[in-house]
Amino acid sequence: MSAPLYTLDILRLAASLGGQPRLTHPQATEERRSATCGSRVTVDLSLDAQGRVAEFGQDARACALGQAAAAILGAHIVGRNAAELAEARDRLAAFLGGARDDPGDWPGIAVLAAARDYP
């Protein structure tokens, strides 16, 4: 493990998380929990007529890395469609798993590179 997991950029992003409260009447809700650290993130979405994210809310009870990832997602998810979200998810997973050299083109996602060195 060569680099610290909680870089200054990660900590700044984690501290910036907020302003996206859970939606009152979402069309979809998903919750994920990390088996590694116990972090939990709940996401609410509503889509527009074209299938793009129109409204987004979340509750991230997570470590700094999870909060930073949630902040990155929240900053850029509105206006994206399911295919774009799936592609970003798959690219990031491949990057973190060592199968790709770059994390993809989701804005700000490269800041999570430090997580590659940790299981």
PDB file of C-alpha atoms in Angstrom:
ATOM      1  CA  MET A   1       0.000   0.000   0.000  1.00  0.00           C
ATOM      2  CA  SER A   2       1.895   2.970  -1.296  1.00  0.00           C
ATOM      3  CA  ALA A   3      -0.405   5.981  -0.951  1.00  0.00           C
ATOM      4  CA  PRO A   4      -2.666   7.018   1.911  1.00  0.00           C
ATOM      5  CA  LEU A   5      -6.303   6.110   1.355  1.00  0.00           C
ATOM      6  CA  TYR A   6      -7.679   9.335   2.756  1.00  0.00           C
ATOM      7  CA  THR A   7      -5.971  11.937   0.599  1.00  0.00           C
ATOM      8  CA  LEU A   8      -6.650  15.631   1.050  1.00  0.00           C
ATOM      9  CA  ASP A   9      -8.889  15.529  -2.045  1.00  0.00           C
ATOM     10  CA  ILE A  10     -10.901  12.632  -0.578  1.00  0.00           C
ATOM     11  CA  LEU A  11     -11.319  14.463   2.718  1.00  0.00           C
ATOM     12  CA  ARG A  12     -12.400  17.675   0.978  1.00  0.00           C
ATOM     13  CA  LEU A  13     -14.987  15.827  -1.090  1.00  0.00           C
ATOM     14  CA  ALA A  14     -16.268  13.968   1.968  1.00  0.00           C
ATOM     15  CA  ALA A  15     -16.677  17.266   3.797  1.00  0.00           C
ATOM     16  CA  SER A  16     -18.589  18.723   0.842  1.00  0.00           C
ATOM     17  CA  LEU A  17     -21.269  16.020   0.892  1.00  0.00           C
ATOM     18  CA  GLY A  18     -24.680  17.443   1.611  1.00  0.00           C
ATOM     19  CA  GLY A  19     -27.479  19.339   0.003  1.00  0.00           C
ATOM     20  CA  GLN A  20     -29.071  16.257  -1.542  1.00  0.00           C
ATOM     21  CA  PRO A  21     -31.622  15.076   1.003  1.00  0.00           C
ATOM     22  CA  ARG A  22     -33.672  11.942   0.404  1.00  0.00           C
ATOM     23  CA  LEU A  23     -36.579  12.421  -1.991  1.00  0.00           C
ATOM     24  CA  THR A  24     -40.105  12.397  -0.590  1.00  0.00           C
ATOM     25  CA  HIS A  25     -41.597  10.450  -3.519  1.00  0.00           C
ATOM     26  CA  PRO A  26     -38.791   8.788  -5.504  1.00  0.00           C
ATOM     27  CA  GLN A  27     -39.472   6.484  -8.420  1.00  0.00           C
ATOM     28  CA  ALA A  28     -36.636   4.240  -7.251  1.00  0.00           C
ATOM     29  CA  THR A  29     -34.626   3.728  -4.082  1.00  0.00           C
ATOM     30  CA  GLU A  30     -31.522   1.592  -3.669  1.00  0.00           C
ATOM     31  CA  GLU A  31     -29.383   0.937  -0.608  1.00  0.00           C
ATOM     32  CA  ARG A  32     -25.909  -0.578  -0.565  1.00  0.00           C
ATOM     33  CA  ARG A  33     -23.779  -1.573   2.384  1.00  0.00           C
ATOM     34  CA  SER A  34     -20.052  -2.245   2.355  1.00  0.00           C
ATOM     35  CA  ALA A  35     -19.118  -5.602   3.817  1.00  0.00           C
ATOM     36  CA  THR A  36     -15.621  -4.226   4.400  1.00  0.00           C
ATOM     37  CA  CYS A  37     -16.349  -1.220   6.591  1.00  0.00           C
ATOM     38  CA  GLY A  38     -20.107  -1.149   7.156  1.00  0.00           C
ATOM     39  CA  SER A  39     -20.681   2.047   5.203  1.00  0.00           C
ATOM     40  CA  ARG A  40     -24.251   2.446   3.958  1.00  0.00           C
ATOM     41  CA  VAL A  41     -25.490   4.642   1.128  1.00  0.00           C
ATOM     42  CA  THR A  42     -29.156   5.031   0.197  1.00  0.00           C
ATOM     43  CA  VAL A  43     -29.982   6.676  -3.132  1.00  0.00           C
ATOM     44  CA  ASP A  44     -33.358   7.973  -4.355  1.00  0.00           C
ATOM     45  CA  LEU A  45     -34.055   8.745  -8.025  1.00  0.00           C
ATOM     46  CA  SER A  46     -36.793  10.153 -10.162  1.00  0.00           C
ATOM     47  CA  LEU A  47     -36.539  10.027 -13.948  1.00  0.00           C
ATOM     48  CA  ASP A  48     -37.833  12.337 -16.638  1.00  0.00           C
ATOM     49  CA  ALA A  49     -39.819  11.235 -19.713  1.00  0.00           C
ATOM     50  CA  GLN A  50     -36.575  10.452 -21.576  1.00  0.00           C
ATOM     51  CA  GLY A  51     -35.326   8.137 -18.818  1.00  0.00           C
ATOM     52  CA  ARG A  52     -32.719  10.555 -17.488  1.00  0.00           C
ATOM     53  CA  VAL A  53     -32.218  11.303 -13.811  1.00  0.00           C
ATOM     54  CA  ALA A  54     -34.353  14.346 -13.025  1.00  0.00           C
ATOM     55  CA  GLU A  55     -34.137  14.311  -9.218  1.00  0.00           C
ATOM     56  CA  PHE A  56     -31.583  12.769  -6.916  1.00  0.00           C
ATOM     57  CA  GLY A  57     -31.320  12.419  -3.168  1.00  0.00           C
ATOM     58  CA  GLN A  58     -29.093  10.365  -0.935  1.00  0.00           C
ATOM     59  CA  ASP A  59     -28.141   9.479   2.604  1.00  0.00           C
ATOM     60  CA  ALA A  60     -24.503   8.436   2.939  1.00  0.00           C
ATOM     61  CA  ARG A  61     -23.523   7.027   6.302  1.00  0.00           C
ATOM     62  CA  ALA A  62     -20.061   6.126   5.214  1.00  0.00           C
ATOM     63  CA  CYS A  63     -16.357   6.482   5.732  1.00  0.00           C
ATOM     64  CA  ALA A  64     -14.572   9.397   4.050  1.00  0.00           C
ATOM     65  CA  LEU A  65     -14.015   7.371   0.882  1.00  0.00           C
ATOM     66  CA  GLY A  66     -17.698   6.449   0.648  1.00  0.00           C
ATOM     67  CA  GLN A  67     -18.731  10.034   1.320  1.00  0.00           C
ATOM     68  CA  ALA A  68     -16.331  11.280  -1.366  1.00  0.00           C
ATOM     69  CA  ALA A  69     -17.731   8.784  -3.883  1.00  0.00           C
ATOM     70  CA  ALA A  70     -21.272   9.847  -2.956  1.00  0.00           C
ATOM     71  CA  ALA A  71     -20.330  13.513  -3.425  1.00  0.00           C
ATOM     72  CA  ILE A  72     -18.887  12.783  -6.882  1.00  0.00           C
ATOM     73  CA  LEU A  73     -22.014  10.849  -7.868  1.00  0.00           C
ATOM     74  CA  GLY A  74     -24.337  13.538  -6.564  1.00  0.00           C
ATOM     75  CA  ALA A  75     -22.527  16.316  -8.381  1.00  0.00           C
ATOM     76  CA  HIS A  76     -22.913  14.710 -11.800  1.00  0.00           C
ATOM     77  CA  ILE A  77     -25.854  12.272 -11.822  1.00  0.00           C
ATOM     78  CA  VAL A  78     -28.726  14.567 -12.830  1.00  0.00           C
ATOM     79  CA  GLY A  79     -29.261  14.333 -16.580  1.00  0.00           C
ATOM     80  CA  ARG A  80     -27.631  10.883 -16.937  1.00  0.00           C
ATOM     81  CA  ASN A  81     -29.460   7.834 -18.265  1.00  0.00           C
ATOM     82  CA  ALA A  82     -29.252   4.214 -17.107  1.00  0.00           C
ATOM     83  CA  ALA A  83     -26.704   3.240 -19.771  1.00  0.00           C
ATOM     84  CA  GLU A  84     -24.365   6.070 -18.757  1.00  0.00           C
ATOM     85  CA  LEU A  85     -24.654   5.138 -15.095  1.00  0.00           C
ATOM     86  CA  ALA A  86     -23.997   1.451 -15.790  1.00  0.00           C
ATOM     87  CA  GLU A  87     -20.972   2.303 -17.926  1.00  0.00           C
ATOM     88  CA  ALA A  88     -19.525   4.563 -15.224  1.00  0.00           C
ATOM     89  CA  ARG A  89     -20.111   1.867 -12.583  1.00  0.00           C
ATOM     90  CA  ASP A  90     -18.483  -0.838 -14.688  1.00  0.00           C
ATOM     91  CA  ARG A  91     -15.476   1.298 -15.600  1.00  0.00           C
ATOM     92  CA  LEU A  92     -14.872   2.309 -12.001  1.00  0.00           C
ATOM     93  CA  ALA A  93     -15.183  -1.290 -10.774  1.00  0.00           C
ATOM     94  CA  ALA A  94     -12.714  -2.478 -13.426  1.00  0.00           C
ATOM     95  CA  PHE A  95     -10.333   0.355 -12.534  1.00  0.00           C
ATOM     96  CA  LEU A  96     -10.473  -0.320  -8.802  1.00  0.00           C
ATOM     97  CA  GLY A  97     -10.040  -4.050  -9.467  1.00  0.00           C
ATOM     98  CA  GLY A  98      -6.941  -3.475 -11.581  1.00  0.00           C
ATOM     99  CA  ALA A  99      -8.476  -4.477 -14.929  1.00  0.00           C
ATOM    100  CA  ARG A 100      -8.291  -0.921 -16.349  1.00  0.00           C
ATOM    101  CA  ASP A 101      -5.648   1.770 -16.193  1.00  0.00           C
ATOM    102  CA  ASP A 102      -8.133   4.638 -16.121  1.00  0.00           C
ATOM    103  CA  PRO A 103     -11.383   5.061 -14.215  1.00  0.00           C
ATOM    104  CA  GLY A 104     -13.396   6.383 -17.140  1.00  0.00           C
ATOM    105  CA  ASP A 105     -14.632   9.843 -17.915  1.00  0.00           C
ATOM    106  CA  TRP A 106     -17.032  10.513 -15.032  1.00  0.00           C
ATOM    107  CA  PRO A 107     -16.014  13.967 -13.745  1.00  0.00           C
ATOM    108  CA  GLY A 108     -13.857  13.823 -10.628  1.00  0.00           C
ATOM    109  CA  ILE A 109     -13.743  10.037 -10.372  1.00  0.00           C
ATOM    110  CA  ALA A 110      -9.945   9.788 -10.677  1.00  0.00           C
ATOM    111  CA  VAL A 111      -9.650  11.064  -7.100  1.00  0.00           C
ATOM    112  CA  LEU A 112     -10.708   7.575  -5.958  1.00  0.00           C
ATOM    113  CA  ALA A 113      -7.494   6.064  -7.401  1.00  0.00           C
ATOM    114  CA  ALA A 114      -5.964   5.703  -3.924  1.00  0.00           C
ATOM    115  CA  ALA A 115      -8.535   2.981  -3.193  1.00  0.00           C
ATOM    116  CA  ARG A 116      -6.859   0.683  -5.736  1.00  0.00           C
ATOM    117  CA  ASP A 117      -4.127  -0.113  -3.214  1.00  0.00           C
ATOM    118  CA  TYR A 118      -6.601  -1.311  -0.585  1.00  0.00           C
ATOM    119  CA  PRO A 119      -8.737  -4.462  -0.557  1.00  0.00           C
TER     120      PRO A 119
END
